[in-house]
Each structure stands twice: as C-alpha cells, then as structure tokens.
Short mmCIF file of C-alpha atoms in Angstrom, two decimals:
data_model
loop_
_atom_site.label_atom_id
_atom_site.label_comp_id
_atom_site.label_asym_id
_atom_site.label_seq_id
_atom_site.Cartn_x
_atom_site.Cartn_y
_atom_site.Cartn_z
CA MET A 1 -6.93 -12.83 -1.94
CA LYS A 2 -9.93 -15.25 -1.19
CA TYR A 3 -13.32 -14.65 0.51
CA LEU A 4 -16.00 -16.54 2.12
CA GLU A 5 -19.52 -15.26 2.68
CA GLU A 6 -19.93 -12.00 3.86
CA GLY A 7 -16.54 -10.88 3.23
CA GLU A 8 -14.82 -13.48 5.54
CA ILE A 9 -11.09 -13.52 4.73
CA VAL A 10 -9.08 -16.85 4.29
CA ASN A 11 -5.69 -16.38 5.58
CA CYS A 12 -3.22 -16.47 2.67
CA ILE A 13 0.13 -16.76 4.10
CA THR A 14 0.74 -20.69 3.49
CA GLU A 15 2.61 -23.06 5.89
CA ILE A 16 5.19 -23.04 3.08
CA THR A 17 6.10 -19.34 2.99
CA LYS A 18 6.12 -19.63 6.94
CA ARG A 19 8.39 -22.44 6.92
CA ASP A 20 10.69 -20.48 4.26
CA ILE A 21 10.95 -17.47 6.53
CA LEU A 22 11.70 -19.22 9.60
CA ASP A 23 14.68 -21.22 7.68
CA LEU A 24 15.88 -17.92 6.80
CA PHE A 25 16.34 -16.71 10.36
CA LYS A 26 17.56 -20.32 11.46
CA ASN A 27 20.10 -20.94 8.54
CA GLY A 28 20.71 -17.67 7.24
CA LEU A 29 20.78 -16.15 3.68
CA GLU A 30 22.99 -16.73 0.87
CA ILE A 31 24.35 -13.70 -0.93
CA GLU A 32 26.82 -13.03 -3.51
CA ASN A 33 30.04 -11.37 -2.24
CA PHE A 34 32.43 -10.65 -5.19
CA PHE A 35 33.23 -13.72 -6.80
CA GLU A 36 32.00 -16.11 -3.88
CA THR A 37 28.80 -16.82 -2.19
CA LYS A 38 28.65 -16.42 1.40
CA THR A 39 25.84 -17.22 4.07
CA VAL A 40 24.96 -14.32 6.41
CA ARG A 41 22.66 -14.33 9.17
CA TYR A 42 20.25 -11.80 11.17
CA ALA A 43 18.51 -12.30 14.50
CA TYR A 44 14.88 -11.45 13.97
CA PHE A 45 15.13 -9.39 17.43
CA GLY A 46 17.98 -7.05 16.04
CA ARG A 47 19.80 -5.02 18.40
CA LEU A 48 17.47 -5.83 21.25
CA GLU A 49 17.38 -8.63 23.80
CA GLU A 50 14.85 -11.25 22.74
CA LEU A 51 12.88 -10.88 25.89
CA ASP A 52 12.43 -6.85 25.06
CA PHE A 53 11.59 -7.39 21.32
CA LEU A 54 8.76 -9.69 22.43
CA LYS A 55 7.38 -7.21 24.95
CA ARG A 56 6.83 -4.85 22.31
CA LEU A 57 4.32 -6.86 20.82
CA TYR A 58 2.70 -9.07 23.52
CA LYS A 59 1.62 -8.73 27.29
CA LEU A 60 3.91 -11.61 28.27
CA GLU A 61 2.65 -11.09 32.04
CA GLU A 62 -0.92 -12.15 31.05
CA MET A 63 0.31 -15.12 28.80
CA PRO A 64 0.77 -18.51 30.21
CA SER A 65 3.78 -20.27 31.11
CA TYR A 66 5.36 -23.75 30.01
CA ASP A 67 7.14 -24.00 33.09
CA SER A 68 5.38 -24.69 36.20
CA ARG A 69 7.90 -22.68 38.18
CA PHE A 70 6.65 -19.42 36.91
CA PRO A 71 3.53 -17.86 36.70
CA ASN A 72 3.49 -16.32 33.37
CA ALA A 73 5.39 -16.49 29.80
CA GLU A 74 7.61 -13.54 30.98
CA GLY A 75 9.46 -15.56 33.69
CA ASP A 76 9.23 -18.53 31.53
CA ILE A 77 11.16 -17.14 28.75
CA LEU A 78 13.70 -15.27 30.93
CA GLN A 79 14.49 -18.78 32.21
CA HIS A 80 15.05 -20.43 29.27
CA THR A 81 16.54 -17.74 26.77
CA VAL A 82 19.00 -16.02 29.42
CA ASN A 83 19.43 -18.11 32.55
CA ASN A 84 19.21 -21.62 31.06
CA ASP A 85 19.55 -20.71 27.24
CA ASP A 86 18.09 -23.93 26.34
CA TYR A 87 15.12 -22.86 23.99
CA PRO A 88 16.42 -23.48 20.27
CA ASN A 89 17.00 -20.64 17.85
CA CYS A 90 13.94 -18.93 16.57
CA TRP A 91 11.72 -20.86 18.87
CA VAL A 92 9.07 -18.40 18.99
CA PHE A 93 8.04 -19.02 15.48
CA GLU A 94 6.78 -22.33 16.31
CA ASP A 95 5.43 -21.52 20.04
CA LYS A 96 1.52 -21.82 19.88
CA ARG A 97 1.40 -18.74 22.39
CA PHE A 98 2.61 -16.29 19.95
CA CYS A 99 0.12 -17.62 17.09
CA LEU A 100 2.78 -17.16 14.38
CA GLN A 101 2.22 -20.85 12.83
CA ASN A 102 -1.32 -20.89 12.92
CA GLY A 103 -2.69 -17.34 13.64
CA ASN A 104 -4.17 -14.89 11.20
CA ASP A 105 -2.21 -12.93 8.58
CA GLU A 106 -2.46 -9.73 10.32
CA MET A 107 -0.77 -11.13 13.42
CA TYR A 108 1.97 -12.55 11.46
CA LEU A 109 2.72 -9.57 9.26
CA LYS A 110 2.67 -7.00 12.35
CA PHE A 111 5.40 -9.44 13.84
CA LEU A 112 7.47 -9.38 10.54
CA CYS A 113 7.08 -5.54 10.41
CA GLU A 114 8.16 -5.25 13.91
CA ILE A 115 11.49 -6.80 13.01
CA PHE A 116 12.46 -4.12 10.82
CA HIS A 117 11.23 -1.24 12.99
CA PRO A 118 14.05 1.39 13.34
CA THR A 119 14.24 0.86 17.09
CA VAL A 120 14.71 -2.86 16.80
CA ARG A 121 16.88 -3.33 13.77
CA ASN A 122 20.42 -3.65 13.48
CA GLU A 123 21.44 -1.05 10.92
CA LYS A 124 24.92 -2.66 10.60
CA GLY A 125 23.50 -5.97 9.91
CA TYR A 126 21.79 -7.52 6.82
CA TRP A 127 18.34 -6.47 7.70
CA LYS A 128 17.75 -4.73 3.85
CA GLU A 129 19.02 -8.27 2.40
CA PHE A 130 16.52 -10.14 4.73
CA LEU A 131 13.81 -7.63 3.90
CA ASN A 132 14.01 -8.20 0.44
CA GLU A 133 14.13 -12.06 0.61
CA ILE A 134 10.98 -11.96 2.73
CA ASN A 135 9.14 -9.84 0.51
CA LYS A 136 9.98 -12.25 -2.32
CA LEU A 137 8.22 -14.96 -0.06
CA LEU A 138 5.34 -12.83 1.01
CA GLN A 139 4.58 -11.72 -2.40
CA ASN A 140 3.67 -15.33 -3.63
CA ASP A 141 1.01 -15.16 -1.21
CA GLY A 142 -0.45 -11.71 -1.97
CA TYR A 143 1.35 -9.33 0.63
CA GLU A 144 4.29 -7.16 0.97
CA LEU A 145 5.99 -4.95 3.47
CA TYR A 146 6.65 -1.43 2.51
CA PRO A 147 8.03 1.94 4.07
CA LYS A 148 4.63 3.52 5.36
CA GLU A 149 6.26 6.47 7.40
CA LYS A 150 9.61 7.62 8.72
CA ILE A 151 10.92 7.97 12.26
CA SER A 152 14.27 9.98 12.74
CA ASN A 153 14.50 9.87 8.82
CA ARG A 154 14.49 5.92 8.98
CA ASP A 155 11.75 3.87 7.54
CA VAL A 156 8.98 2.50 9.65
CA TYR A 157 7.60 -0.56 7.66
CA GLY A 158 3.91 -1.50 7.20
CA TRP A 159 2.26 -4.08 5.25
CA LYS A 160 -0.03 -4.02 2.36
CA ILE A 161 -1.63 -6.15 -0.41
CA PHE A 162 0.80 -6.97 -3.34
CA GLN A 163 -0.43 -6.00 -6.54
CA ARG A 164 1.71 -7.15 -9.47
CA GLU A 165 2.70 -4.48 -12.23
CA GLU A 166 0.63 -4.58 -15.08
CA ALA A 167 2.71 -6.10 -18.13
CA LEU A 168 2.21 -2.49 -19.69
CA PHE A 169 1.91 0.53 -17.72
CA VAL A 170 -0.67 3.07 -19.28
CA PRO A 171 0.05 6.57 -18.67
CA TYR A 172 -2.46 9.26 -17.43
CA SER A 173 -3.46 10.95 -20.94
CA GLN A 174 -4.03 7.43 -22.32
CA ARG A 175 -6.34 5.98 -19.31
CA ASN A 176 -8.34 9.15 -19.58
CA GLU A 177 -8.37 9.63 -23.00
CA LYS A 178 -12.34 9.73 -23.65
CA ASP A 179 -13.00 12.04 -20.78
CA ILE A 180 -10.16 14.44 -21.72
CA LYS A 181 -11.67 14.53 -25.63
CA GLU A 182 -14.96 15.27 -24.04
CA LYS A 183 -13.83 18.00 -21.70
CA LYS A 184 -14.69 16.17 -18.58
CA ILE A 185 -11.16 16.59 -17.48
CA VAL A 186 -9.66 20.09 -18.03
CA LEU A 187 -6.03 21.11 -16.85
CA SER A 188 -3.89 23.88 -17.28
CA ILE A 189 -0.16 24.29 -16.02
CA SER A 190 1.49 27.47 -15.57
CA LYS A 191 4.90 28.46 -16.88
CA LYS A 192 6.22 28.73 -13.37
CA ALA A 193 4.75 25.16 -12.39
CA ARG A 194 6.31 23.74 -15.57
CA LYS A 195 9.71 25.10 -14.83
CA GLN A 196 9.33 23.77 -11.24
CA ILE A 197 8.30 20.34 -12.24
CA TYR A 198 10.97 20.37 -15.18
CA GLU A 199 13.91 21.20 -12.70
CA PHE A 200 12.48 18.55 -10.35
CA LEU A 201 12.56 15.76 -13.03
CA GLU A 202 15.84 16.72 -14.18
CA ARG A 203 17.44 16.03 -10.84
CA CYS A 204 15.66 12.70 -10.92
CA ASN A 205 17.15 12.13 -14.61
CA MET A 206 20.08 9.87 -13.19
CA GLU A 207 22.58 8.28 -15.86
CA TYR A 208 23.31 4.60 -15.52
CA GLN A 209 24.92 1.73 -17.20
CA ALA A 210 22.88 -0.52 -19.53
CA THR A 211 23.44 -3.62 -21.59
CA ASP A 212 21.66 -4.25 -24.96
CA TYR A 213 20.82 -7.51 -26.25
CA THR A 214 24.09 -8.05 -27.82
CA GLY A 215 25.98 -7.72 -24.39
CA TRP A 216 27.15 -4.25 -25.37
CA ASN A 217 27.39 -1.70 -22.34
CA TYR A 218 26.17 1.79 -22.89
CA CYS A 219 25.43 4.80 -20.81
CA THR A 220 21.71 6.05 -20.82
CA ASN A 221 19.57 7.91 -18.33
CA ILE A 222 15.91 8.10 -16.92
CA ALA A 223 14.41 10.63 -19.21
CA THR A 224 15.40 8.12 -22.16
CA ASP A 225 13.61 5.26 -20.51
CA VAL A 226 10.68 7.75 -20.01
CA PHE A 227 10.58 8.93 -23.82
CA SER A 228 10.65 5.10 -24.83
CA ASP A 229 7.62 4.30 -22.42
CA ILE A 230 5.89 7.45 -24.17
CA ARG A 231 6.37 6.39 -27.77
CA GLN A 232 4.63 3.05 -27.03
CA PHE A 233 1.28 5.15 -27.04
CA TYR A 234 2.20 8.36 -29.06
CA VAL A 235 4.99 10.54 -30.44
CA PRO A 236 6.14 12.97 -27.92
CA LYS A 237 5.95 16.53 -29.17
CA SER A 238 6.34 20.13 -28.09
CA PHE A 239 5.96 23.29 -29.68
CA ASN A 240 9.06 25.05 -30.95
CA SER A 241 9.93 28.56 -31.44
CA GLN A 242 7.89 29.05 -34.52
CA LYS A 243 5.01 27.57 -32.64
CA GLU A 244 5.16 24.27 -34.59
CA TYR A 245 4.05 20.88 -32.78
CA VAL A 246 7.03 19.10 -33.48
CA GLU A 247 8.56 15.58 -32.18
CA THR A 248 11.06 16.06 -29.49
CA ASP A 249 13.43 13.92 -27.19
CA SER A 250 14.15 17.08 -25.16
CA LEU A 251 12.86 16.67 -21.48
CA ALA A 252 13.05 20.45 -21.00
CA ASP A 253 10.81 21.17 -24.21
CA PHE A 254 8.39 18.61 -23.35
CA ILE A 255 7.67 19.65 -19.97
CA MET A 256 7.67 23.41 -20.81
CA ALA A 257 5.85 23.20 -24.13
CA THR A 258 3.27 20.30 -24.59
CA SER A 259 0.00 19.19 -23.41
CA PRO A 260 -0.60 19.31 -19.84
CA PHE A 261 -1.79 15.83 -19.77
CA CYS A 262 1.57 14.86 -21.39
CA VAL A 263 3.27 16.56 -18.64
CA LEU A 264 1.38 14.23 -16.11
CA ASP A 265 2.57 11.22 -18.17
CA ALA A 266 6.00 12.23 -17.68
CA ILE A 267 5.73 12.73 -13.98
CA GLU A 268 4.00 8.98 -13.77
CA LEU A 269 6.73 7.49 -15.90
CA PHE A 270 9.38 9.14 -14.02
CA ALA A 271 7.90 7.86 -10.75
CA ARG A 272 8.24 4.42 -12.20
CA HIS A 273 11.89 4.78 -13.09
CA SER A 274 13.22 7.11 -10.37
CA THR A 275 15.03 5.82 -7.42
CA MET A 276 14.69 9.11 -5.65
CA ASP A 277 13.58 8.78 -1.87
CA ASN A 278 10.02 10.24 -1.50
CA PHE A 279 9.47 10.94 -5.18
CA GLU A 280 5.69 11.08 -4.45
CA ASP A 281 5.97 13.39 -1.40
CA LYS A 282 8.27 15.95 -3.58
CA ILE A 283 6.21 15.75 -6.65
CA ASN A 284 3.00 16.21 -4.47
CA THR A 285 4.32 19.09 -2.72
CA ILE A 286 5.16 20.93 -6.10
CA LEU A 287 1.64 20.19 -7.29
CA LYS A 288 -0.11 21.60 -4.25
CA LEU A 289 1.97 24.87 -4.25
CA ASN A 290 1.00 25.50 -7.86
CA ASN A 291 -2.79 24.64 -7.02
CA ILE A 292 -2.78 21.93 -9.32
CA LYS A 293 -5.62 19.48 -8.44
CA PHE A 294 -3.74 16.30 -8.75
CA GLN A 295 -1.57 14.22 -6.60
CA LEU A 296 0.45 11.13 -6.92
CA SER A 297 -0.59 8.04 -5.00
CA ASN A 298 0.67 4.59 -5.66
CA GLY A 299 2.31 5.58 -8.74
CA ARG A 300 -0.72 7.12 -10.56
CA LEU A 301 -1.89 10.54 -10.68
CA VAL A 302 -5.33 11.19 -9.48
CA ASN A 303 -7.76 14.17 -9.27
CA SER A 304 -7.29 15.45 -5.59
CA ILE A 305 -10.99 16.67 -5.75
CA ASP A 306 -12.01 12.95 -6.28
CA PHE A 307 -10.59 12.13 -3.02
CA GLN A 308 -9.34 8.74 -3.12
CA ILE A 309 -7.83 6.10 -0.99
CA THR A 310 -4.11 7.01 -0.51
CA LYS A 311 -1.12 5.18 0.66
CA ASN A 312 -1.46 7.04 3.94
CA SER A 313 -5.01 6.31 4.37
CA LEU A 314 -4.06 2.44 3.60
CA GLY A 315 -1.15 2.83 6.34
CA LYS A 316 -3.83 3.23 8.96
CA VAL A 317 -5.59 0.25 8.23
CA ASP A 318 -4.65 -3.04 10.21
CA GLU A 319 -7.42 -5.48 8.77
CA ALA A 320 -6.20 -7.49 5.75
CA GLY A 321 -9.61 -7.92 4.34
CA LEU A 322 -10.77 -4.20 4.68
CA LYS A 323 -7.21 -2.97 3.28
CA GLU A 324 -7.57 -5.29 0.11
CA LEU A 325 -11.02 -4.23 -0.68
CA LEU A 326 -9.99 -0.37 -0.53
CA GLN A 327 -7.09 -1.01 -2.84
CA GLU A 328 -9.29 -2.87 -5.20
CA ALA A 329 -11.88 -0.39 -5.09
CA SER A 330 -9.18 2.45 -5.65
CA LYS A 331 -7.55 0.54 -8.45
CA TYR A 332 -10.99 0.08 -10.48
CA TYR A 333 -11.90 3.66 -9.79
CA ASP A 334 -8.65 4.82 -11.36
CA GLU A 335 -9.36 2.34 -14.50
CA ASN A 336 -12.72 4.05 -14.74
CA ASN A 337 -14.59 0.58 -14.17
CA MET A 338 -17.20 2.16 -11.90
CA GLN A 339 -19.29 -0.86 -11.47
CA ILE A 340 -16.84 -3.20 -9.85
CA ALA A 341 -15.16 -0.11 -8.22
CA LEU A 342 -18.64 0.43 -6.42
CA GLU A 343 -18.99 -3.41 -5.77
CA LYS A 344 -15.68 -3.34 -4.08
CA ILE A 345 -16.21 -0.14 -2.07
CA TRP A 346 -19.46 -1.62 -0.88
CA ASP A 347 -18.02 -4.74 0.01
CA ALA A 348 -15.43 -2.77 2.16
CA PHE A 349 -18.38 -1.05 3.88
CA GLU A 350 -19.57 -4.29 4.78
CA ARG A 351 -16.44 -5.31 6.00
CA LEU A 352 -16.26 -2.05 8.08
CA LYS A 353 -19.30 -2.97 9.79
CA THR A 354 -17.61 -5.93 11.35
CA TYR A 355 -14.54 -4.37 12.61
CA TYR A 356 -15.02 -5.02 16.22
CA CYS A 357 -16.95 -8.34 15.70
CA SER A 358 -15.99 -11.42 17.94
CA SER A 359 -17.74 -14.09 19.70
CA THR A 360 -19.27 -11.98 22.01
CA VAL A 361 -19.68 -8.75 19.68
CA ASP A 362 -22.10 -8.86 16.91
CA LYS A 363 -22.46 -6.60 13.78
CA LYS A 364 -24.75 -4.16 15.37
CA LYS A 365 -22.71 -3.99 18.57
CA SER A 366 -19.58 -3.60 16.33
CA ILE A 367 -21.40 -0.40 14.33
CA ASN A 368 -22.26 1.00 17.46
CA ARG A 369 -18.83 1.09 18.86
CA ILE A 370 -17.59 2.43 15.49
CA VAL A 371 -20.14 5.13 15.52
CA LYS A 372 -19.18 6.19 19.31
CA LYS A 373 -15.39 6.37 18.34
CA MET A 374 -16.37 8.30 15.02
CA GLY A 375 -18.51 10.63 17.08
CA ASN A 376 -15.96 11.10 19.60
CA ASN A 377 -18.72 10.98 22.39
CA GLN A 378 -20.48 13.91 20.98
CA GLN A 379 -24.13 12.96 20.64
CA ALA A 380 -25.15 15.00 17.52
CA PHE A 381 -21.94 13.61 15.73
CA MET A 382 -22.80 10.07 16.84
CA ASN A 383 -26.31 10.63 15.47
CA LEU A 384 -25.10 11.71 12.26
CA PHE A 385 -22.71 8.81 11.74
CA ASP A 386 -25.47 6.30 12.88
CA ASN A 387 -27.79 7.57 10.49
CA GLU A 388 -25.36 7.50 7.51
CA PHE A 389 -24.48 3.83 8.43
CA GLN A 390 -28.34 3.12 8.35
CA THR A 391 -28.75 5.13 5.00
CA LEU A 392 -26.06 3.20 3.34
CA THR A 393 -27.16 -0.01 4.43
CA HIS A 394 -30.80 1.02 3.07
CA LEU A 395 -29.18 1.99 -0.09
CA GLY A 396 -27.36 -1.19 -0.44
CA ASN A 397 -30.65 -3.10 0.06
CA GLU A 398 -32.48 -1.28 -2.54
CA PHE A 399 -30.13 -0.65 -5.45
CA ARG A 400 -28.23 -3.06 -7.61
CA ILE A 401 -24.81 -2.48 -6.32
CA ARG A 402 -23.56 -5.89 -7.10
CA HIS A 403 -23.99 -7.09 -10.59
CA HIS A 404 -25.16 -10.42 -9.54
CA GLU A 405 -28.11 -8.98 -7.71
CA THR A 406 -30.96 -8.99 -10.38
CA THR A 407 -34.09 -8.19 -8.10
CA LYS A 408 -33.01 -4.57 -7.00
CA ILE A 409 -33.08 -1.38 -8.86
CA ASP A 410 -30.51 -1.00 -11.65
CA ILE A 411 -28.11 2.04 -11.71
CA ASN A 412 -28.12 3.02 -15.04
CA ASP A 413 -26.06 6.21 -15.19
CA LYS A 414 -22.22 6.74 -14.58
CA LYS A 415 -22.95 9.91 -12.34
CA TYR A 416 -25.07 7.52 -10.00
CA PHE A 417 -22.32 5.18 -9.73
CA GLU A 418 -19.94 8.15 -8.73
CA TYR A 419 -22.42 9.36 -6.30
CA PHE A 420 -22.78 5.98 -4.49
CA TYR A 421 -19.10 5.16 -4.61
CA ARG A 422 -18.11 8.86 -3.23
CA ARG A 423 -20.85 8.79 -0.53
CA CYS A 424 -19.80 5.28 0.60
CA LEU A 425 -15.92 6.44 0.59
CA ALA A 426 -16.49 9.43 2.47
CA LEU A 427 -18.04 7.38 5.43
CA ILE A 428 -15.03 4.89 5.17
CA ILE A 429 -12.48 7.51 5.06
CA ILE A 430 -13.68 9.12 8.20
CA ALA A 431 -13.98 5.77 10.07
CA ILE A 432 -10.47 4.87 9.25
CA GLU A 433 -9.38 8.22 10.99
CA TYR A 434 -10.96 7.33 14.20
CA LEU A 435 -10.35 3.52 14.31
#
C-alpha cells in the first residue's frame, strides 16, 4: 500500500483488476467439470432483484436520474432494468453515479462484500467459485475478502489488507526464543488443559491423500505435516515413563509431556494446516477456560495480557489506510520489532485523527467529533479522551517516534517503546469501538 504526505492513501485497486472483475460477471467463469471445461455465470445481485440489491448500499432516491422523465435514480433504474430492460448487463460497474470505476477502494470493496452477503447471495449458485476468483484478483492489489462474522451460521464477508504468507512460518517458541530463555515469558499448562488441547487437535487431525515427487499417492495426516514443520527448527521431544526427554512423533505424547511453549507451536501449526471451521474460536475457548493467557489471532498466538489488534477489532475498521497501519503495527509487534511497530501505531493514531475530515471538516473538528462519540456525550469522559489525544500528540512532537526524525528525544529502552505503543494502542482500540 502506498502513502502520500500525512498518511494519505493512494487507491490501490487498479483499472486492470476492476476490468477483470467486470468481465467475470459479464462473461462468466471457466471451471473444470470432470473431463471438460465449462463456463458458469453468477449475477452480482444474487437472489435479489437488481434494484433491491442497490438499495442496500445506496440512497437511490437522493441520486440523480439520467432520464429526464424521472426525478431520481430509483425511477430511472426501475424503468431501464425492469420496464424497458435496456440497460446492458453489469451496467452498474461503469455507471459514474455508483463510483465503482473511479471511486475509492473502500467503496468498491464494500460493494463486493455485499455481493456475497447471506441475504443476497444465491446459495445454489456458483458464488464460492466467483468469490475465490475475485480474491485472486484483489490479492494482486493488496486486498482480500474474508469471513468476519456469521449470521444464521452463514459467513458474512468483510475486507482486509492481504498479507502474503512468509516463505517459512516461524512458530511461537522460536519467534520468542530470547525472551523465553531470559524468563521474560513464563507459561504453565496443566494436565487437564493439555488433555483438552490434545483431544481438540486430534479431532482436527484429518487424513488425506498426498502425492510425492515421484507421483506416488500415499495416505498422511495433518499431525505428520505439523511434525515435519517443527523439525525445521528443532527435534520434537517428550518425557517418557522413565522421565527421559526423547524424540517423538506421537501427537498425544508431544502435547501431554513436552515444554508448554512447544504446545503453543503445535497449536499454531495445526491452525495453518487445519480446514476446521472456527479453529481459532474453538482453541481460544479452551485457552480461556483454562486461564491460559494466550489467544490465537490471525494464525499466531499472542499473550492476551498484551492486548493486540485482533481480527474482531480489525473487522470494525472500514477505512483502508487505518486498517492497514493497524495490521502492520500488529505484525511488527509480534515480530518483536518495537521501533517499527511504534512508528506504525503512531501513523495509525495520526490517521485516526482525520477520520471525519472532509472539505468542510478539518483535523481539529474531526478529533472533536471522535471525542464526542467516545465520551458518549458524558462531559467527564469527553474531557478524558480529549486530554489523551492532546497528550499523545505532545509525545509524538517531543520524542523520536519515527526513526528519521533526528531532532527529537531518543527512545533508548525497549520498555519505553512498549509504554508508548500500548498507550497509543489503548486509545485507538476504544476509539474503534465507538466509531
């Protein structure tokens, strides 16, 4: 994602991607069907009437008409999509009133998410195939659609910044090896909790057919993949009945009788390989029930005491620039790169200040509006949050938050980085809840 001065975001979805998505809905998608390829189609408005779909996103009665016989877009569209039926297929994508061709990324992504809303989508149609193809196209420009919540046990899709997987995933114990050795991170997992974790992972331990480099098909399972990943970093071991710490490839032995940090490794790696629905929610329930102060978020375990930006928090952010900065801050924090994490969270704070900015609303008015919402019209809390905005702004002016600012006070202790980061994050998290 590219930025101009003061965090201004450059729209990243290219004309090429938008044209490819339009062609997808216009011309259909080719899929493999047994031994032949066939073209399948899916209407962007799903099982709704086209006009009803558009009403979910736009106030058509307030939009202009291109037909002088009608006072607004609603009458115009009704006439030309129902009565005359002379608008071309997928006309809306190129109609300037809907800002899909030349509007901002947020508007375009919101439109795409609505296509796959449970109320809209045709469950008997090829919506999943179209969703997958659209995601492939969006990922080239740095976005993806993802299931952010459920309604009636059906996925509701939101959008987020697409982060390509690392070539090699580094599990928890290895990412935090130094802090674990120095006893800065301590962890104990009871036998009861280990048993629950093992039983859950065993339910996820699906068998499947794989093919080796010679073309030979063989049967394997997820646990085998997990142990293979672990062996890239260390030999998996557990205590046997003689209390000897020996190599193992038994999932039960590994979970029940190894280092608690190795148990975290197994959870993360199972999360990467498992196809179980709501894996994160289910493992987090087990951790919470057993008072284990960790939670799985976006495939990584983090200390829940060090409250971080979670998938649920990000799902509430509708502004692309702010969302990306929060994701980057969280990523660098997890990687223990505190200087860059602090830069990103401070950039997010500056971006937050402009949340309501427009041609008639400047940054100061935007902050006042944010504070009013956060304070819920209670003067004491409005004063509290206003003071916090002012204090954090002062800290940003005094201290060297960004590494290129050479005229400010250096932050020379990791604990100070932690303090600034957490204080700024606390304000952003509460602001997100009210915005």
